[in-house]
XYZ file of C-alpha atoms in Angstrom:
458
model
C -16.309 -8.332 23.859
C -13.606 -9.102 21.967
C -11.791 -6.765 19.785
C -13.249 -8.310 16.063
C -16.773 -8.166 17.738
C -16.615 -4.761 18.359
C -15.263 -3.876 14.936
C -17.875 -6.042 13.251
C -21.035 -4.490 15.200
C -19.775 -1.118 14.449
C -19.138 -1.375 10.649
C -21.452 -3.982 9.580
C -24.227 -1.788 9.556
C -22.142 1.522 8.487
C -23.607 3.089 5.640
C -22.402 5.791 3.224
C -24.834 8.196 5.081
C -22.645 7.644 8.301
C -19.695 8.679 6.850
C -18.076 12.271 7.153
C -17.682 14.260 4.227
C -14.026 14.417 4.758
C -13.901 10.590 4.886
C -15.961 9.997 1.726
C -13.700 12.554 -0.085
C -10.662 10.729 0.983
C -12.015 7.330 -0.012
C -12.591 8.486 -3.420
C -8.882 9.761 -3.525
C -7.620 6.363 -2.716
C -9.570 4.642 -5.472
C -8.086 7.341 -7.764
C -4.700 7.012 -6.393
C -4.559 2.899 -6.478
C -6.349 2.255 -9.504
C -3.782 4.596 -11.337
C -0.646 2.850 -10.257
C -2.237 -0.487 -10.574
C -3.293 0.022 -14.317
C 0.426 1.467 -14.882
C 1.710 -1.826 -13.748
C -0.588 -4.077 -15.981
C 2.083 -5.044 -18.478
C 4.677 -5.685 -15.958
C 6.370 -8.936 -16.657
C 5.831 -10.170 -13.259
C 1.906 -9.398 -13.599
C 1.606 -10.698 -17.003
C 3.489 -14.193 -16.020
C 1.371 -14.588 -13.064
C -1.985 -14.237 -15.172
C -0.489 -16.684 -17.719
C 0.450 -19.118 -14.736
C -3.033 -18.752 -13.221
C -5.450 -18.986 -16.296
C -4.839 -22.563 -16.842
C -6.840 -23.175 -13.326
C -9.167 -20.421 -13.506
C -11.827 -20.235 -16.334
C -14.312 -17.942 -14.954
C -15.066 -14.364 -16.546
C -16.694 -12.831 -13.542
C -14.227 -10.161 -12.627
C -12.082 -7.652 -14.530
C -8.264 -7.750 -14.340
C -7.691 -4.025 -14.560
C -5.554 -2.429 -17.361
C -6.195 -5.864 -19.429
C -8.883 -7.578 -21.575
C -8.800 -10.557 -19.146
C -11.380 -11.697 -16.993
C -11.191 -14.125 -13.743
C -12.768 -15.293 -10.570
C -13.053 -12.951 -7.582
C -10.168 -14.220 -5.911
C -7.563 -14.518 -9.013
C -8.787 -11.130 -9.990
C -8.472 -9.719 -6.765
C -5.130 -11.761 -6.256
C -3.581 -9.886 -9.576
C -5.209 -6.579 -8.979
C -3.622 -6.445 -5.496
C -0.108 -7.467 -6.981
C -0.396 -4.753 -9.757
C -1.149 -2.068 -7.026
C 2.378 -2.875 -5.530
C 4.256 -3.805 -8.401
C 5.505 -0.060 -9.146
C 6.229 0.601 -5.562
C 4.013 3.651 -5.740
C 1.162 2.256 -3.274
C -0.465 3.952 -0.392
C 0.810 3.647 3.014
C -0.529 4.045 6.543
C 2.542 5.058 8.695
C 1.373 4.198 12.266
C -0.024 1.007 10.852
C 3.131 0.355 8.655
C 0.838 -1.083 6.050
C -0.063 -0.567 2.154
C -3.783 -0.720 2.606
C -5.443 0.367 -0.745
C -3.459 -2.550 -2.592
C -5.449 -4.806 -0.422
C -8.820 -3.306 -0.568
C -9.649 -1.967 -3.628
C -9.248 -5.404 -5.325
C -11.715 -6.702 -2.975
C -13.928 -3.811 -3.351
C -14.275 -3.733 -7.182
C -14.138 -7.560 -7.711
C -17.003 -8.359 -5.551
C -18.604 -5.081 -6.353
C -18.809 -5.882 -9.917
C -20.152 -9.298 -9.198
C -22.832 -7.892 -6.773
C -23.538 -4.581 -8.957
C -23.285 -2.442 -5.744
C -23.869 1.367 -6.153
C -20.975 3.736 -5.815
C -22.225 4.718 -2.289
C -21.985 0.997 -1.125
C -18.772 0.905 -2.592
C -17.112 3.984 -0.693
C -18.859 2.294 2.583
C -17.158 -0.943 2.030
C -13.587 0.605 1.387
C -13.815 2.780 4.313
C -14.962 0.238 6.557
C -12.067 -2.161 4.822
C -9.403 0.532 5.105
C -10.264 1.743 8.835
C -10.533 -2.183 10.000
C -6.972 -2.899 8.537
C -5.444 0.326 9.955
C -7.012 -0.204 13.320
C -5.791 -3.625 13.730
C -2.506 -2.610 12.305
C -2.140 0.276 14.681
C -2.829 -2.035 17.838
C -0.500 -4.864 16.870
C 2.664 -2.541 17.500
C 3.894 -2.002 14.263
C 7.663 -1.760 15.181
C 7.778 -4.972 17.083
C 5.665 -6.734 14.099
C 8.138 -5.616 11.609
C 11.228 -6.536 13.687
C 9.912 -10.008 13.939
C 10.088 -10.361 10.386
C 6.198 -9.944 9.463
C 4.901 -7.765 6.627
C 1.547 -6.014 8.024
C 0.283 -5.565 4.384
C -0.382 -9.072 4.396
C -0.551 -10.239 7.997
C -2.945 -7.579 8.739
C -4.322 -6.689 5.684
C -6.395 -9.808 5.284
C -8.705 -8.505 8.338
C -9.703 -5.364 6.401
C -10.178 -7.409 3.224
C -12.457 -9.900 5.067
C -14.594 -6.811 6.497
C -14.661 -5.032 2.897
C -15.944 -8.280 1.701
C -18.452 -8.928 4.255
C -20.034 -6.080 3.850
C -20.506 -6.083 -0.077
C -21.843 -9.569 -0.029
C -24.133 -8.917 2.973
C -23.014 -10.283 5.993
C -24.685 -9.644 9.244
C -22.504 -8.522 12.287
C -22.367 -11.874 13.830
C -21.268 -13.620 10.330
C -18.829 -10.641 10.044
C -17.204 -11.702 13.361
C -16.608 -15.368 11.757
C -15.195 -13.768 8.771
C -12.448 -12.044 10.798
C -11.786 -15.024 12.934
C -11.351 -17.033 9.722
C -8.952 -14.453 8.007
C -6.765 -14.743 11.012
C -6.274 -18.409 9.677
C -5.058 -16.882 6.415
C -2.659 -14.182 8.058
C 0.974 -14.622 6.686
C 3.518 -12.841 4.820
C 7.354 -12.165 5.956
C 10.107 -9.951 5.238
C 12.468 -12.845 4.271
C 12.230 -11.440 0.233
C 14.441 -8.593 1.558
C 17.088 -10.942 1.533
C 17.833 -11.257 -2.121
C 15.447 -9.050 -3.532
C 12.685 -11.311 -4.546
C 9.832 -10.253 -6.074
C 7.372 -12.030 -3.832
C 6.606 -8.828 -1.785
C 4.306 -8.243 -4.699
C 2.234 -11.227 -3.877
C 1.281 -10.158 -0.364
C -1.420 -7.595 -0.754
C -2.812 -9.595 -3.334
C -3.035 -12.497 -1.171
C -4.409 -10.736 1.752
C -7.272 -9.618 -0.864
C -7.955 -13.315 -1.893
C -7.578 -14.340 1.592
C -10.297 -11.757 2.907
C -12.704 -12.656 0.166
C -12.420 -16.212 0.836
C -13.004 -15.708 4.737
C -16.105 -13.723 4.055
C -17.552 -16.419 1.596
C -16.658 -19.346 4.190
C -18.435 -17.150 6.919
C -21.402 -17.055 4.541
C -21.799 -20.682 4.308
C -21.571 -21.163 7.861
C -18.023 -21.702 8.914
C -17.034 -19.873 12.487
C -13.924 -18.408 13.180
C -12.149 -17.415 16.425
C -13.822 -14.472 18.169
C -10.412 -13.926 19.992
C -8.455 -13.904 16.972
C -6.325 -11.205 17.929
C -6.033 -11.161 21.536
C -6.117 -14.919 22.439
C -3.350 -15.942 25.086
C -2.581 -19.173 22.909
C -2.453 -18.462 19.383
C -3.883 -14.817 19.058
C -2.044 -12.633 16.289
C -1.371 -10.103 18.605
C 0.328 -12.614 21.253
C 2.148 -14.488 18.582
C 3.373 -11.545 16.426
C 4.352 -8.472 18.762
C 5.698 -7.615 21.998
C 4.230 -4.344 21.866
C 0.693 -4.493 20.985
C -2.454 -2.586 22.516
C -5.839 -3.829 22.036
C -7.224 -0.794 23.290
C -5.730 1.472 20.448
C -8.026 -0.756 17.983
C -11.202 0.321 19.071
C -10.236 3.934 20.414
C -13.001 6.631 19.361
C -14.419 4.210 17.065
C -16.688 6.087 14.927
C -15.262 9.424 15.947
C -11.940 9.317 14.476
C -11.213 7.952 11.303
C -7.606 6.652 10.875
C -7.613 6.158 6.995
C -7.484 10.531 6.992
C -3.902 9.730 7.583
C -3.212 7.195 4.740
C -0.168 8.937 2.545
C 0.977 9.081 -1.176
C 4.267 7.494 -2.373
C 5.675 10.037 -5.021
C 8.923 7.807 -5.420
C 8.455 4.262 -6.488
C 10.210 2.387 -3.560
C 9.891 1.747 -0.153
C 8.550 4.642 1.793
C 11.141 4.441 4.144
C 13.675 5.828 1.523
C 11.462 8.867 0.684
C 12.588 11.286 3.574
C 16.237 10.612 2.440
C 15.269 11.428 -1.208
C 13.075 14.403 -0.514
C 16.146 15.711 1.252
C 18.813 14.933 -1.657
C 16.655 16.637 -3.992
C 16.068 19.672 -2.115
C 19.803 20.231 -1.272
C 20.594 19.335 -5.049
C 18.218 21.931 -6.214
C 19.665 24.704 -3.386
C 23.160 24.148 -3.871
C 23.318 22.934 -7.188
C 25.336 20.185 -6.396
C 27.432 17.673 -8.650
C 27.999 14.198 -7.646
C 31.650 14.842 -7.675
C 31.536 17.051 -5.035
C 30.351 14.462 -2.653
C 33.101 12.886 -0.487
C 30.554 10.978 1.713
C 26.874 11.347 2.934
C 26.003 10.285 6.405
C 22.106 9.572 6.892
C 20.355 9.112 10.075
C 16.841 7.513 10.493
C 14.997 4.972 12.300
C 16.072 1.305 13.092
C 13.387 -0.171 10.905
C 14.417 2.109 8.255
C 17.868 1.063 8.284
C 16.996 -2.550 8.542
C 14.437 -2.259 5.497
C 16.673 0.208 3.197
C 19.951 0.695 4.654
C 21.904 -2.273 4.528
C 22.320 -2.616 0.674
C 25.059 -0.027 -1.318
C 25.053 -2.067 -4.251
C 21.781 -3.554 -5.256
C 21.838 -6.683 -7.431
C 18.315 -6.309 -8.773
C 15.582 -3.772 -9.185
C 13.819 -4.840 -6.105
C 17.063 -4.516 -3.866
C 17.307 -1.008 -5.441
C 13.780 -0.228 -4.330
C 14.964 -0.763 -0.794
C 18.327 1.147 -0.811
C 18.543 4.641 0.507
C 22.134 4.618 -0.776
C 21.399 4.096 -4.297
C 18.161 6.027 -4.222
C 20.531 9.056 -3.096
C 23.007 8.260 -5.619
C 20.898 8.292 -8.444
C 18.997 11.406 -7.253
C 21.945 13.326 -7.518
C 23.000 12.385 -10.991
C 19.297 12.323 -12.389
C 17.695 14.978 -10.563
C 14.514 12.734 -10.087
C 13.529 9.818 -8.731
C 10.911 7.951 -10.898
C 10.317 4.783 -12.577
C 13.019 5.271 -15.231
C 15.489 5.088 -12.273
C 14.370 1.688 -11.306
C 15.419 -0.329 -14.338
C 17.970 -3.052 -14.588
C 19.754 -1.045 -16.938
C 19.907 2.093 -14.788
C 21.034 0.082 -11.565
C 24.111 -1.118 -13.316
C 25.489 2.281 -13.796
C 28.973 2.078 -12.517
C 29.029 5.907 -11.555
C 26.022 5.874 -9.653
C 27.130 2.617 -7.626
C 30.364 4.500 -6.785
C 28.699 7.288 -5.545
C 26.122 4.932 -3.388
C 29.132 3.409 -1.726
C 29.930 6.869 -0.245
C 26.359 6.791 1.480
C 26.535 5.396 5.112
C 23.067 4.882 6.912
C 22.774 4.460 10.625
C 19.776 4.443 13.347
C 19.267 7.419 15.520
C 17.507 7.060 18.705
C 15.605 10.435 18.246
C 14.263 8.883 14.954
C 13.406 5.529 16.266
C 11.495 6.906 19.136
C 9.215 8.898 17.032
C 8.500 6.086 14.581
C 6.042 4.654 13.344
C 3.771 7.494 14.114
C 6.316 10.235 12.375
C 8.783 8.866 9.781
C 12.245 11.103 10.002
C 15.524 11.380 8.279
C 18.756 13.456 8.688
C 21.383 13.883 6.040
C 24.832 15.370 6.460
C 26.746 15.687 2.956
C 30.393 16.406 3.091
C 31.789 18.031 -0.038
C 35.350 18.413 -1.270
C 35.348 22.084 -0.363
C 35.069 21.322 3.439
C 31.252 22.186 3.759
C 28.755 19.938 5.598
C 25.436 20.321 4.202
C 22.397 19.290 6.343
C 18.907 18.648 5.881
C 16.136 16.894 8.143
C 12.866 15.610 6.812
C 10.044 14.144 8.837
C 7.202 12.248 7.330
C 8.121 13.831 3.421
C 5.916 14.867 0.298
C 2.751 13.038 0.172
C 2.174 12.750 3.826
C -0.251 14.923 5.984
C 2.397 17.338 6.364
C 2.783 17.799 2.666
C -0.243 16.304 1.112
C -1.014 15.747 -2.651
C -4.010 17.393 -3.772
C -6.832 15.664 -5.934
C -5.564 17.390 -8.983
C -2.157 16.110 -8.518
C -3.671 12.674 -8.051
C -5.383 13.136 -11.055
C -2.461 13.958 -13.307
C -0.803 10.915 -12.263
C -3.821 8.970 -13.042
C -3.578 10.100 -16.426
C -0.004 9.578 -16.856
C -0.691 5.916 -16.310
C -4.171 5.460 -17.738
C -3.183 7.268 -21.249
C -1.029 4.292 -22.281
C -3.963 2.296 -22.033
C -7.172 4.133 -22.994
C -8.243 6.956 -25.177
C -8.336 10.363 -23.729
C -12.264 10.086 -23.683
C -12.397 7.174 -21.874
C -9.803 8.593 -19.072
C -11.823 11.909 -18.647
C -14.835 9.586 -18.019
C -12.755 7.619 -15.722
C -11.537 10.581 -13.968
C -15.220 12.056 -13.545
C -16.685 8.554 -12.339
C -14.284 8.201 -9.886
C -14.904 11.632 -8.278
C -18.531 11.188 -8.171
C -18.718 7.687 -6.978
C -21.670 8.508 -4.992
C -23.691 9.073 -8.263
C -23.331 5.710 -9.542
C -26.442 3.556 -9.238
C -24.318 0.357 -10.304
C -20.375 0.281 -10.280
C -20.226 -2.920 -12.812
C -20.358 -0.544 -16.277
C -17.234 1.415 -14.611
C -15.306 -1.537 -13.673
C -16.016 -2.989 -17.495
C -14.249 0.023 -18.816
C -10.975 -1.051 -17.034
C -10.708 -3.457 -19.960
C -8.755 -1.724 -22.564
C -10.969 -3.486 -25.351
C -13.940 -2.834 -23.706
C -16.722 -0.873 -26.143
C -19.541 -0.391 -23.936
């Protein structure tokens, strides 16, 4: 039996009642977090530009584009909503799978869920199944090897979770779900080439995976067949093509007994998660020692190899996208501002000469200790050399928002409200929060999704 066959036959019949209570609670938190950060990005230029570019070719009004008064087809809405969920750099992450999961799964679930008028319990089951499928395939692929070959797992792997999520909502049986997963493999793609010049196409990746997953499920519904061994086939299997360290057994290990979605982590800072441990460390040291930027002679950062490759190469970012992939910039702006939030990642802020001069004093190198631990654990060590001769040291593992230092539901609600308050009345935000935290009580999610349009008067 192939990997996708085992996944499909387990998840296709999975119901809300089959899920452990902690998985249900975690899934609702994923909705709260992903939807909030996506709504916060609804007015971003790249989002609005994409909506304008695509609307000429999509006159459908089936599905809501969150945080706007626009509607589109399920495919276009999931594409745009997925882009939104990544646009602020606050999207969730699964460390071992090295992928942003919610930005792919929630756009699928809410678009198709709105069309099919599914219940909140069906939504939770579909999301949990999609999350778990994507994460398990991501863990099995060998995240480090896959990344070092230039692939972006959010897109290459995310499309499989999206297809499973879509298959559940449109009612595919287990065999057609196998085919949906096989067809998804024909749409797997997305590379890290954007990093070379800070291109914004990274934001396209989760949306493209979401859209591709929906198409895969619909084509399977229509009778198309997909490769059963899409992952492990010797000739053309995703694992064989894109990794030297895949482990197919990992995908189905303790299937149904362990839910890997429980290890999805938050992003407190709007930048690459590989920067977060260094940012936690520098902010802690700044508070503890009341550090001033002028005291710094140099800063040495040790982290894992992929962390250096992604976020250690650029000291002087040329645009906001590059700044979100620069440990030197992040440390420097944190020392000056005492915080790292959206205001620290603007075109104006990244031009500050003082910040850039300090960033030039930050050197990032790979350590065998942190590289061996990755991707199960993400670590970083800072050594600050001060003018008075002192060397301050700080080691951080996994960082705030991780399983070691998790956010509470109340903290997630605060962030949701911060973004939603710009779009909706206080009363509507209260209703949204209550609806998300009690999803299982909804008989039909479509009225809730309609409420995501600011102009909705229902």
